[in-house]
Short mmCIF file of C-alpha atoms in Angstrom, two decimals:
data_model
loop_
_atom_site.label_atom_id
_atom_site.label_comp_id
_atom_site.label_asym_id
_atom_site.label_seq_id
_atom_site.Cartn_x
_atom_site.Cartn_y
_atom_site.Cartn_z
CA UNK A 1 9.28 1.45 54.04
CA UNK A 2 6.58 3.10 51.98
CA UNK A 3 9.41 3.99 49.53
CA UNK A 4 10.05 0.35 49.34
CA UNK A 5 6.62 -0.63 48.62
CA UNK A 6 5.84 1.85 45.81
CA UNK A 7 9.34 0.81 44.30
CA UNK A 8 8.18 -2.84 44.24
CA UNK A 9 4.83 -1.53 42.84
CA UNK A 10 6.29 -0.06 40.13
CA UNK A 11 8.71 -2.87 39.17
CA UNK A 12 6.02 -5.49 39.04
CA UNK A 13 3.72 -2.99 36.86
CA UNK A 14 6.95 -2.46 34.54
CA UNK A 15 7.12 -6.69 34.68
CA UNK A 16 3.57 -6.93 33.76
CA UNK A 17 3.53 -4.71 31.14
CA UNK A 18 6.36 -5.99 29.60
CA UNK A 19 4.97 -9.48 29.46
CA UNK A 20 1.34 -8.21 28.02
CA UNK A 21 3.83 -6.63 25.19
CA UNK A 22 6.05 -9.29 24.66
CA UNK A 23 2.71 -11.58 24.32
CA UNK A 24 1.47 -9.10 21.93
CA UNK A 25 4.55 -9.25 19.48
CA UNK A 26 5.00 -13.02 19.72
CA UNK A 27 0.86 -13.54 18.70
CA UNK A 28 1.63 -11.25 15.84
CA UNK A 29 4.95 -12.74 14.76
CA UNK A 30 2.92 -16.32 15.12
CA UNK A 31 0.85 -15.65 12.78
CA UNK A 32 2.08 -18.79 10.10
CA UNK A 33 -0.16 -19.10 6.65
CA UNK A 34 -2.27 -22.16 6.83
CA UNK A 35 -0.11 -25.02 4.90
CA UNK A 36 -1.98 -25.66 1.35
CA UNK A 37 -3.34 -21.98 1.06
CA UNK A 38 -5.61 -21.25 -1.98
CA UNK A 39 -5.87 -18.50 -3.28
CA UNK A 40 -8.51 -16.86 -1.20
CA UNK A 41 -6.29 -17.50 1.59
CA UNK A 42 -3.22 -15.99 0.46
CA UNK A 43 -5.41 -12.71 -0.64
CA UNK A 44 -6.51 -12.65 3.27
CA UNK A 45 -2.98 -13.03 4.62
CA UNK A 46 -2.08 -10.37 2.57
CA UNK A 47 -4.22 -8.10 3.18
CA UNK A 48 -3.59 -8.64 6.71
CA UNK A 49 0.61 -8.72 6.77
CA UNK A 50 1.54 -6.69 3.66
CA UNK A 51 3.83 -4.38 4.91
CA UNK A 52 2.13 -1.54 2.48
CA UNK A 53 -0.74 -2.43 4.15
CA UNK A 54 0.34 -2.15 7.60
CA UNK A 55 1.94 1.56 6.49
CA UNK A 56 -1.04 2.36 5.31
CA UNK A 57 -2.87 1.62 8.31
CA UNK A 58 0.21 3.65 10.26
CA UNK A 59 -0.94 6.44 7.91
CA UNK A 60 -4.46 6.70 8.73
CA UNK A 61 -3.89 6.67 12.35
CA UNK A 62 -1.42 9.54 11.79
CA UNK A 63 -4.45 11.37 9.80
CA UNK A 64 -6.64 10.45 12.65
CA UNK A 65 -3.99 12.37 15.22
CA UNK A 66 -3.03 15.12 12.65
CA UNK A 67 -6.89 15.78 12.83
CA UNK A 68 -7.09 15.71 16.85
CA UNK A 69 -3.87 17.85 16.67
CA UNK A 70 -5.85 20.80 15.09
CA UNK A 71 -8.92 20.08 16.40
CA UNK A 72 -7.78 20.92 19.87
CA UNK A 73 -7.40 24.27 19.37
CA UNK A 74 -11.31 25.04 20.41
CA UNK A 75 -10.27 23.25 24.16
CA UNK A 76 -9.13 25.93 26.46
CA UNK A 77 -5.12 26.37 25.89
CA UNK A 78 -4.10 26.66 29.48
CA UNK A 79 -0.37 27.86 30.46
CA UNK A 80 1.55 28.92 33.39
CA UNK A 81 4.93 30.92 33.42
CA UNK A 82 6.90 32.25 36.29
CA UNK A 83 10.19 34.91 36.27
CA UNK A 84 12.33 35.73 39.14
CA UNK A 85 14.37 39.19 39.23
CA UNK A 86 17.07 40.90 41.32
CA UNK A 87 17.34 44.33 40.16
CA UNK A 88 21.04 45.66 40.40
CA UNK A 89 19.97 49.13 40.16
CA UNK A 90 16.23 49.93 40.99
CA UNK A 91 14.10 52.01 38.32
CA UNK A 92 14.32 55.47 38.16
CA UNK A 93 11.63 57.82 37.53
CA UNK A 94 11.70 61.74 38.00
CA UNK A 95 9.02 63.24 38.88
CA UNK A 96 8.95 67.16 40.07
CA UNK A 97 12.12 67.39 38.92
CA UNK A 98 13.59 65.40 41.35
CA UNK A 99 15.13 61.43 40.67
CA UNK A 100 13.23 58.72 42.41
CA UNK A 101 13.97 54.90 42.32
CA UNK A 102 10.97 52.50 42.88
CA UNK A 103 10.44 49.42 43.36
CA UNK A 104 11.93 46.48 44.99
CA UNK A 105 15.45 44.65 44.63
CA UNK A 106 14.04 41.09 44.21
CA UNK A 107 10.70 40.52 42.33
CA UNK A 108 9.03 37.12 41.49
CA UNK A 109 5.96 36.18 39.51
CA UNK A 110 3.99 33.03 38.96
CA UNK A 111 1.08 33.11 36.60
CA UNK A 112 -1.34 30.92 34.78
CA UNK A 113 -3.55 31.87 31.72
CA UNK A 114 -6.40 30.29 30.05
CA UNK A 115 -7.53 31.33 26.50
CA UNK A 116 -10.82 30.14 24.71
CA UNK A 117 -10.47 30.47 20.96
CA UNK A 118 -14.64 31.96 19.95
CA UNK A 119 -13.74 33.15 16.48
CA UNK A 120 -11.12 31.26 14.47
CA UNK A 121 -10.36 30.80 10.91
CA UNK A 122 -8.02 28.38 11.53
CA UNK A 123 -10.28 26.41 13.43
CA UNK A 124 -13.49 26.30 10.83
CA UNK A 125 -11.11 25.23 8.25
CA UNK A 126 -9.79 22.37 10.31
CA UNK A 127 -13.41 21.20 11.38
CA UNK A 128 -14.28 21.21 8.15
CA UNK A 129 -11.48 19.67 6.11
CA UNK A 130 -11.40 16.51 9.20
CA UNK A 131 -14.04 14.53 6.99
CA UNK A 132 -12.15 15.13 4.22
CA UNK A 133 -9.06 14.20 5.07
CA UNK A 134 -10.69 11.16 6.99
CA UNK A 135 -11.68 10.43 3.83
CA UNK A 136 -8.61 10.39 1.86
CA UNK A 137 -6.21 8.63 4.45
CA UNK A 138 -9.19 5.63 3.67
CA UNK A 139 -9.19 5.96 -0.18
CA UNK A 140 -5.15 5.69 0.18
CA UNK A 141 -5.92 2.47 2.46
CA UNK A 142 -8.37 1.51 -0.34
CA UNK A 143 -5.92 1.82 -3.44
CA UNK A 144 -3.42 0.04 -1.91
CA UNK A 145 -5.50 -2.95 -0.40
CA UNK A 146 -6.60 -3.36 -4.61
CA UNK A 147 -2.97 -3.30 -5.66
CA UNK A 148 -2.60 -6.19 -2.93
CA UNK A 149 -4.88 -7.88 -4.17
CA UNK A 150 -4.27 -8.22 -7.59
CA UNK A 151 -0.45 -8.48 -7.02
CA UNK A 152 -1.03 -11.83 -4.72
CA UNK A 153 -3.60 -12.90 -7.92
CA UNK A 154 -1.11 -12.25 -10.53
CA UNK A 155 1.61 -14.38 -8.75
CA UNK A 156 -0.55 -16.79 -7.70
CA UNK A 157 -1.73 -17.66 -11.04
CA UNK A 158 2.14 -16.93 -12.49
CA UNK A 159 3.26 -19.80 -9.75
CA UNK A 160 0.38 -22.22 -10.95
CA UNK A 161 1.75 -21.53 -14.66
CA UNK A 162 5.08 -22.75 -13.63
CA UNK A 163 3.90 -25.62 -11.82
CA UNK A 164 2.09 -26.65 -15.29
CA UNK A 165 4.81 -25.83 -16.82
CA UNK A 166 7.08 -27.84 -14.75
CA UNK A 167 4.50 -30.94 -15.41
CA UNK A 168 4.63 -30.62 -19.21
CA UNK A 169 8.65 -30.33 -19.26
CA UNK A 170 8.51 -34.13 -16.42
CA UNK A 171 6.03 -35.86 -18.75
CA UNK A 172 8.44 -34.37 -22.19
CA UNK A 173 11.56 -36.34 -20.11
CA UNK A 174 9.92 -39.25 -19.92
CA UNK A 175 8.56 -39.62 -23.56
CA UNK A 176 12.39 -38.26 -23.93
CA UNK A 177 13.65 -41.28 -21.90
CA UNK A 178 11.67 -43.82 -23.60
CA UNK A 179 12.76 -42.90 -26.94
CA UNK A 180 16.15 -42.97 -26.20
CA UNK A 181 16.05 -46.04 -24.45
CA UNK A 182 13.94 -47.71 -27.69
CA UNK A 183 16.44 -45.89 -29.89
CA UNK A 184 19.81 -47.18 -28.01
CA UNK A 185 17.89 -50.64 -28.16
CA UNK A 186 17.58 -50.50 -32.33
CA UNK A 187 20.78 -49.48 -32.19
CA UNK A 188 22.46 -52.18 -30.52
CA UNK A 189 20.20 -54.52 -32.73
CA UNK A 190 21.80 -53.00 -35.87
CA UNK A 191 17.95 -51.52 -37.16
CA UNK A 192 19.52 -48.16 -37.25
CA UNK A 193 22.54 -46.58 -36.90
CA UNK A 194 23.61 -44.25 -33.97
CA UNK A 195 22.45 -40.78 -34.93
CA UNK A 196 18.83 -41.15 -33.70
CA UNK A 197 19.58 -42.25 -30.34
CA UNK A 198 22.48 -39.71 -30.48
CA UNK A 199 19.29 -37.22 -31.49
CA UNK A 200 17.24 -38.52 -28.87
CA UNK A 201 20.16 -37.87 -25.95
CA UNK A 202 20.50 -34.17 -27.06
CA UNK A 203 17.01 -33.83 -26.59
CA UNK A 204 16.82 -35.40 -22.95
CA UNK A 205 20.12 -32.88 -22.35
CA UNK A 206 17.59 -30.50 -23.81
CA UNK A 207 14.79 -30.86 -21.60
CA UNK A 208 16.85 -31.83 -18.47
CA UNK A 209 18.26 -28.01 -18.78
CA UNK A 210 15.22 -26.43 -19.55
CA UNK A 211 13.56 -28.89 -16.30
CA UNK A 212 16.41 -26.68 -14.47
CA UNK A 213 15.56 -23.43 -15.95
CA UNK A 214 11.47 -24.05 -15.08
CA UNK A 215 12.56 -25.31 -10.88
CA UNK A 216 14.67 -22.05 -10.76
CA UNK A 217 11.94 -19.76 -12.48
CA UNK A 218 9.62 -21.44 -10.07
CA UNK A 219 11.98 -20.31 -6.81
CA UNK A 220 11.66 -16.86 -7.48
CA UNK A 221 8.13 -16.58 -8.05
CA UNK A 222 7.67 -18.13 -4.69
CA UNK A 223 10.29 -15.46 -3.45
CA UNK A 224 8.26 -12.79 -5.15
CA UNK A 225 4.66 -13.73 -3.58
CA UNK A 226 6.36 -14.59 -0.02
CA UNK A 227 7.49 -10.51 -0.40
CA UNK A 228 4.05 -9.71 -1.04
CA UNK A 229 2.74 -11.69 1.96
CA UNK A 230 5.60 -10.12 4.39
CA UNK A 231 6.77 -13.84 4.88
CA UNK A 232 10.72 -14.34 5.22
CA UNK A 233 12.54 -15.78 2.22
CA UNK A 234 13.68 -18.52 4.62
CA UNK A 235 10.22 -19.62 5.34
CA UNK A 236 8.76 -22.47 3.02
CA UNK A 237 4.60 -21.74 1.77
CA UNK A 238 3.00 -24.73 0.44
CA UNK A 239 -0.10 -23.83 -2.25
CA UNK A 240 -3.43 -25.54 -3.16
CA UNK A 241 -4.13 -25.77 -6.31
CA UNK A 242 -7.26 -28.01 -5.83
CA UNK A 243 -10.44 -26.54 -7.97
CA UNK A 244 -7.85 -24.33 -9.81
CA UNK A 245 -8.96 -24.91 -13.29
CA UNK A 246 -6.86 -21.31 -14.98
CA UNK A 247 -9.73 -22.02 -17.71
CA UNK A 248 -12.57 -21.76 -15.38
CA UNK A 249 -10.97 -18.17 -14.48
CA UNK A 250 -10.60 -16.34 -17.77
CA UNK A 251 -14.00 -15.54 -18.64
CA UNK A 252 -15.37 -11.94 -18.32
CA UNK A 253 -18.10 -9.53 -18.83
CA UNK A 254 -16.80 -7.63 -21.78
CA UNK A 255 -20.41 -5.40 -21.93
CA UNK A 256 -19.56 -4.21 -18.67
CA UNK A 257 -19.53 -0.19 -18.60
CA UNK A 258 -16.75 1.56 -17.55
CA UNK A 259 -17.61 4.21 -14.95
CA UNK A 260 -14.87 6.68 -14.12
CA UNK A 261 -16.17 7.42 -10.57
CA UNK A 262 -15.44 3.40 -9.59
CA UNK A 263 -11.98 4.11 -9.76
CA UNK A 264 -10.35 5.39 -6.33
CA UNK A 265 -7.69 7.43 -8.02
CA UNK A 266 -10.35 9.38 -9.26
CA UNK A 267 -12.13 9.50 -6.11
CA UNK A 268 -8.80 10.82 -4.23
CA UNK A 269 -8.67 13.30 -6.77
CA UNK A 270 -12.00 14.63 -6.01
CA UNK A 271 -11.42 14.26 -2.02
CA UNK A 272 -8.51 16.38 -3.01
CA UNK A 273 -10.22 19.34 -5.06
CA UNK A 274 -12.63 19.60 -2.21
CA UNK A 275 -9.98 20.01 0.11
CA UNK A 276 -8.95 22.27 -2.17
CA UNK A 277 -11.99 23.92 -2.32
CA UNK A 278 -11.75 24.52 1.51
CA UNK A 279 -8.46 26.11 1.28
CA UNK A 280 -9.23 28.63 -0.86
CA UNK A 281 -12.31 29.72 1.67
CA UNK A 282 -10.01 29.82 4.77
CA UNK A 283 -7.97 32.05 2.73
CA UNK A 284 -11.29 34.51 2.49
CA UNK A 285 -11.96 33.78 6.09
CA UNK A 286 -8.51 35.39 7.14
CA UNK A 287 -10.27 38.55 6.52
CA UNK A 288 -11.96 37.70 9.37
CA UNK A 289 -11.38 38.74 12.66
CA UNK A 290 -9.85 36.45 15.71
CA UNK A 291 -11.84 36.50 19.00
CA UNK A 292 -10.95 34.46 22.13
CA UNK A 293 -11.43 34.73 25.53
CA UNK A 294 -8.69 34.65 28.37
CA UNK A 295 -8.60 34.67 32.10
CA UNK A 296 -5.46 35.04 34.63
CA UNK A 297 -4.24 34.99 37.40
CA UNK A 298 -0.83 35.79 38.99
CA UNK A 299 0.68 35.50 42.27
CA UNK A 300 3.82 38.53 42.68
CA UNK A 301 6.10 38.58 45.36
CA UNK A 302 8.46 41.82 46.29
CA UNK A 303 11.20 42.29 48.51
CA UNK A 304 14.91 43.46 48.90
CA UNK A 305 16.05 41.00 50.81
CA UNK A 306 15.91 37.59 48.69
CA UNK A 307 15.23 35.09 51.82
CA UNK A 308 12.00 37.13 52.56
CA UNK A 309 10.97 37.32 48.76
CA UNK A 310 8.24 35.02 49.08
CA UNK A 311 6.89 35.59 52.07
CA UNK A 312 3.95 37.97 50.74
CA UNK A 313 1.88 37.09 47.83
CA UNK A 314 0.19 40.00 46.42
CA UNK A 315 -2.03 38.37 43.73
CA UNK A 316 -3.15 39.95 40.28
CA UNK A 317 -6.10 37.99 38.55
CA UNK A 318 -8.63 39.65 35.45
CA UNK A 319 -10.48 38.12 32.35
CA UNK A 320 -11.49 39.42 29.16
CA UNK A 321 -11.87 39.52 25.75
CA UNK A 322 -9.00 39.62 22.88
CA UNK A 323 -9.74 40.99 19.23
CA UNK A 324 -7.52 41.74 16.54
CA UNK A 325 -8.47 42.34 12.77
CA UNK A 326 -6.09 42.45 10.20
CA UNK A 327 -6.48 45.31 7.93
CA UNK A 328 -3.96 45.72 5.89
CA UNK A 329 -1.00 42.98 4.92
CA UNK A 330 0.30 44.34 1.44
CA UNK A 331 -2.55 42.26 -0.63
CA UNK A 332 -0.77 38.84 0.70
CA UNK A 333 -4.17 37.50 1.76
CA UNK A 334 -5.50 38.67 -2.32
CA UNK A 335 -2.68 36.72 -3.48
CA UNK A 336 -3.37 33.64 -1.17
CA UNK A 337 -7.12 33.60 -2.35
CA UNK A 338 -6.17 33.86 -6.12
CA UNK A 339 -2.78 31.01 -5.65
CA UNK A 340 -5.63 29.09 -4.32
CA UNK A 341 -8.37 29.11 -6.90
CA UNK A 342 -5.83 28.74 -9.62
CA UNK A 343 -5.02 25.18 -7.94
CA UNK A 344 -8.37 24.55 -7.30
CA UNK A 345 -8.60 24.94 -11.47
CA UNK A 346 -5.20 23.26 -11.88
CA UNK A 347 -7.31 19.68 -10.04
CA UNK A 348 -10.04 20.65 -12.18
CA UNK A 349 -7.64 19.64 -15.47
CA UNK A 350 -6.11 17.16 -13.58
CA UNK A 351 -9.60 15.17 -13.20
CA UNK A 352 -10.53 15.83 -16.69
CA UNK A 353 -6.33 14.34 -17.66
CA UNK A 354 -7.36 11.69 -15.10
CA UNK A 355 -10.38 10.38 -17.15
CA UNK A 356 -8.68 10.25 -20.46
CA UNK A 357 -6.08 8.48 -18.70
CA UNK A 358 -8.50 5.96 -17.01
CA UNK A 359 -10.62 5.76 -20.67
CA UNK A 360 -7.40 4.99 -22.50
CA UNK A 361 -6.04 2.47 -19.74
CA UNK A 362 -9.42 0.52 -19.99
CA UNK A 363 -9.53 0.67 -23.66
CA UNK A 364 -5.84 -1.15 -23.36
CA UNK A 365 -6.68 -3.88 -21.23
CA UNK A 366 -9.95 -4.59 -23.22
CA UNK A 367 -7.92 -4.88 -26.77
CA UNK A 368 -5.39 -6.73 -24.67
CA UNK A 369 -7.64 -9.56 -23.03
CA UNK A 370 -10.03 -9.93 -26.31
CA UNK A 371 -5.91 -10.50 -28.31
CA UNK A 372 -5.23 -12.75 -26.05
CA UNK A 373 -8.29 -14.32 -25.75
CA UNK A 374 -7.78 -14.81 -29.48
CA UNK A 375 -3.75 -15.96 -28.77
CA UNK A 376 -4.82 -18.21 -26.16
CA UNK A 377 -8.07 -19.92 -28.24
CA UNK A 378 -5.55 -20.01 -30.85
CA UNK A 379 -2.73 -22.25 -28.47
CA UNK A 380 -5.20 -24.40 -27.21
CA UNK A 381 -6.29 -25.51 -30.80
CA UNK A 382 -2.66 -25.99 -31.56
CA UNK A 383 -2.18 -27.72 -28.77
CA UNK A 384 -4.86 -30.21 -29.50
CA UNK A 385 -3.49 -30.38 -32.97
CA UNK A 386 -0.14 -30.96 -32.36
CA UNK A 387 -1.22 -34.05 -29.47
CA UNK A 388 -2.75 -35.90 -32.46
CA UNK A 389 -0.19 -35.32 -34.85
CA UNK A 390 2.45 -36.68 -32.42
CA UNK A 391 0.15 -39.57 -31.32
CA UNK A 392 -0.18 -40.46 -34.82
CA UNK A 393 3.62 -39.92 -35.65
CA UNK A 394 4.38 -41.85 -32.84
CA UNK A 395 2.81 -45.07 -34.22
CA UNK A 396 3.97 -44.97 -37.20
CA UNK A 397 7.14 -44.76 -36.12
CA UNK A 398 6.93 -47.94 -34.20
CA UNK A 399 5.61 -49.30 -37.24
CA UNK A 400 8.65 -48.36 -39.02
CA UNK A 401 6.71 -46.20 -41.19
CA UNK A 402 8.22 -42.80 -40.02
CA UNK A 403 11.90 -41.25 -39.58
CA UNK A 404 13.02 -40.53 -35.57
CA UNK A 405 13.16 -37.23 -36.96
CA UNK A 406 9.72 -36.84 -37.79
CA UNK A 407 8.77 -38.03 -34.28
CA UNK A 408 11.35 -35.82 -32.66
CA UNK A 409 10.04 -32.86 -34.64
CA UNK A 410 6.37 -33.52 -33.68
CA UNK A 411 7.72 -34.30 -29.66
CA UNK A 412 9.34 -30.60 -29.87
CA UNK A 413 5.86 -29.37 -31.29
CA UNK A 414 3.76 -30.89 -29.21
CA UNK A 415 6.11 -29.01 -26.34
CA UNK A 416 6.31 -26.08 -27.38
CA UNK A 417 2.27 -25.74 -28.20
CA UNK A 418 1.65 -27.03 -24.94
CA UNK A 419 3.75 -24.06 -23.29
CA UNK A 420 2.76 -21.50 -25.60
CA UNK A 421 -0.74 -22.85 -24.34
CA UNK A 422 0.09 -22.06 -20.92
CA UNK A 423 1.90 -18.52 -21.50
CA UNK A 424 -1.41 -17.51 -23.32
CA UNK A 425 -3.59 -18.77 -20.44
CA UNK A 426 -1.83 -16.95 -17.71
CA UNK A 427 -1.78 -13.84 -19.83
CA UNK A 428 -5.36 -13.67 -20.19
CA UNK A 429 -5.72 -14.31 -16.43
CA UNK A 430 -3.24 -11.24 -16.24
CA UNK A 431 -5.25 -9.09 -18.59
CA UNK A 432 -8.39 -9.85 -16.77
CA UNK A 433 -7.45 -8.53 -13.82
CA UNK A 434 -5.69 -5.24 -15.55
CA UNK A 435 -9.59 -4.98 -16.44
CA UNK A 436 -10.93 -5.24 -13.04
CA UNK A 437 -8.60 -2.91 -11.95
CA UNK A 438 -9.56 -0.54 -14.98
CA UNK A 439 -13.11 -0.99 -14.04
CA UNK A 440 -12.41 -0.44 -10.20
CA UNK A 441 -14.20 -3.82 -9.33
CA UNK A 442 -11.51 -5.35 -7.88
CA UNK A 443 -12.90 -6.61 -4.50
CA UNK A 444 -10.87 -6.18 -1.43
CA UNK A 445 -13.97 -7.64 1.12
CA UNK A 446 -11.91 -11.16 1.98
#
């Protein structure tokens, strides 16, 4: 009956628990991005679902365990062991000359030990080098939570180009459409013969394709930020692109400093040399000796007949104190300690490599946003341009003044400036955040 109970008791726990975790994986795989996300919003998803994000979490946990793990080496390391013998010939011994066996035909031992580490090289080194390695597994978390977010930025603005773009290649079809249909009506009035209606068709065909091209560019970019969010290719997102102005975005502080220590590849590499650094004095504290404490305590048994072996316990306890020094190991521990400051000098180059890299990487994205600064201030004037010179065009052409080529030549202008416009915008967006990143002010705080 009581086996009965517990049974239940233990089914219903198993029931329980397996509901609590079946709750807990449906909440997180319910989780849906709010329907007209900005761009704050996909940022915060991200940095909450990337699956990057959620490895690096994984790792830092691991860190946090790796740390325990070594840490638990000053708790008392308690074991037990136990042997059983049947001897088929006892011991001999002689003694005045004369052979003696001792002993009994069946032995058995049970024993338990505790050991205190006091003195441990090991152990310093791995108290030491926890803060440090606390410290890196949260720089990793760091580096890759900026990546995030200026991957989600990137595509977000790269989707909000295409969406422009997409608008500027509509309203181009129907100017396109309204040409042709005014230049199919001349025609069938006799004003003009059938090449510039012929003209105009091409260039609907024209813009129709590249209306194809823009929807299918536009697919894939979606594709590309749903990857970044850890959203299923299956699963639409809808974007807000309220208050969006790319203008409103480009703008920067191009007096701002750069300081090398902002950057968290540079702070890894420091977290790194001073881990380093604690190496190379756990390989001068092997010269040290080991000291540690144990106590035991063993219950034997003896007999020649097996079904009386454990009928008599004749116990064996003691404590003391272990030491051993290491004298002499053919100069490995010399070797360790040198192998171990020459790294230690090998991160010192690599920090100094480091900073010319991160110098020469800012000094790219800064020639790179102030040329495209230039390209885009540059499109937007031609832009403007080429609007009035096709407004203009176009009236004279319904006045008869000017040739359906001219106005076709000044509608494929006034396209073309208008996406060049756009290209230039979105790369200085781009730039600017290659900047940010340079600088190490990306913020990650959503």
């Amino acid at each position: 009956m009581n086996f009965k109970k517990v049974a239940l008791s233990l089914f219903l726990a198993c029931c329980v628990a397996g509901y609590a975790q079946a709750q807990s994986v449906n909440n997180s795989e319910s989780e849906k991005l709010n329907s007209e996300a900005t761009l704050d919003e996909l940022i915060d998803y991200a940095l909450r679902n990337k699956i990057e994000l959620k490895q690096a979490y994984i790792d830092k946990e691991i860190g946090e365990r790796e740390i325990a793990s070594a840490l638990s080496g000053w708790f008392p390391q308690i074991n037990a062991s136990a042997s059983l013998v049947h001897n088929i010939q006892l011991p001999a011994m002689v003694i005045g000359g004369e052979t003696i066996r001792m002993g009994q035909r069946n032995t058995s031992t049970v024993g338990f030990q505790a050991d205190q580490a006091i003195l441990s090289p090991e152990l310093f080194q791995a108290s030491r080098a926890a803060k440090y390695i606390r410290q890196q597994n949260n720089l990793n978390l760091e580096d890759t939570r900026i990546n995030t977010v200026v991957d989600v930025s990137k595509a977000y603005y790269d989707i909000l180009t295409s969406e422009e773009t997409i608008k500027i290649v509509n309203e181009n079809i129907v100017r396109l459409k309204r040409q042709y249909t005014e230049a199919n009506a001349r025609y069938e009035t006799g004003l003009v013969d059938k090449i510039d209606y012929k003209r105009a068709q091409i260039s609907l065909n024209n813009a129709n394709a590249q209306l194809k091209s823009a929807n299918e560019a536009r697919k894939f970019k979606y594709d590309y930020l749903k990857s970044l969010l850890n959203i299923p290719a299956t699963e639409e997102i809808s974007l807000s692109f309220v208050d969006q102005s790319l203008e409103a975005n480009i703008l920067l502080d191009t007096t701002e400093l750069l300081r090398i220590a902002n950057r968290v590849e540079f702070r890894q590499l420091e977290t790194l040399k001073e881990i380093q650094k604690l190496n190379t004095q756990y390989q001068k504290w092997s010269f040290m000796p080991r000291l540690g404490a144990y106590a035991n305590y063993n219950m034997n048994y003896f007999n020649n007949e097996f079904s009386q072996l454990y009928r008599n316990n004749i116990p064996s306890s003691s404590v003391g104190l272990s030491l051993s020094l290491p004298i002499f190991t053919g100069t490995k521990r010399i070797q360790e300690i040198r192998r171990s400051e020459l790294e230690e000098e090998r991160i010192e180059w690599d920090l100094k490599n480091l900073e010319n890299v991160i110098s020469a990487e800012y000094s790219a994205a800064m020639a790179s946003y102030r040329s495209n600064m230039n390209e885009w201030r540059n499109a937007k004037e031609n832009m403007e341009l080429s609007e009035e010179v096709y407004n203009t065009i176009k009236l004279q052409y319904d006045a008869g003044v000017k040739t359906y080529l001219e106005l076709m030549t000044a509608e494929s202008d006034l396209r073309t400036t208008q996406l060049n416009y756009l290209n230039a915008l979105y790369t200085v967006l781009s730039s600017k955040l290659d900047i940010q990143k340079a600088l190490g002010t990306v913020d990650t705080t959503l």
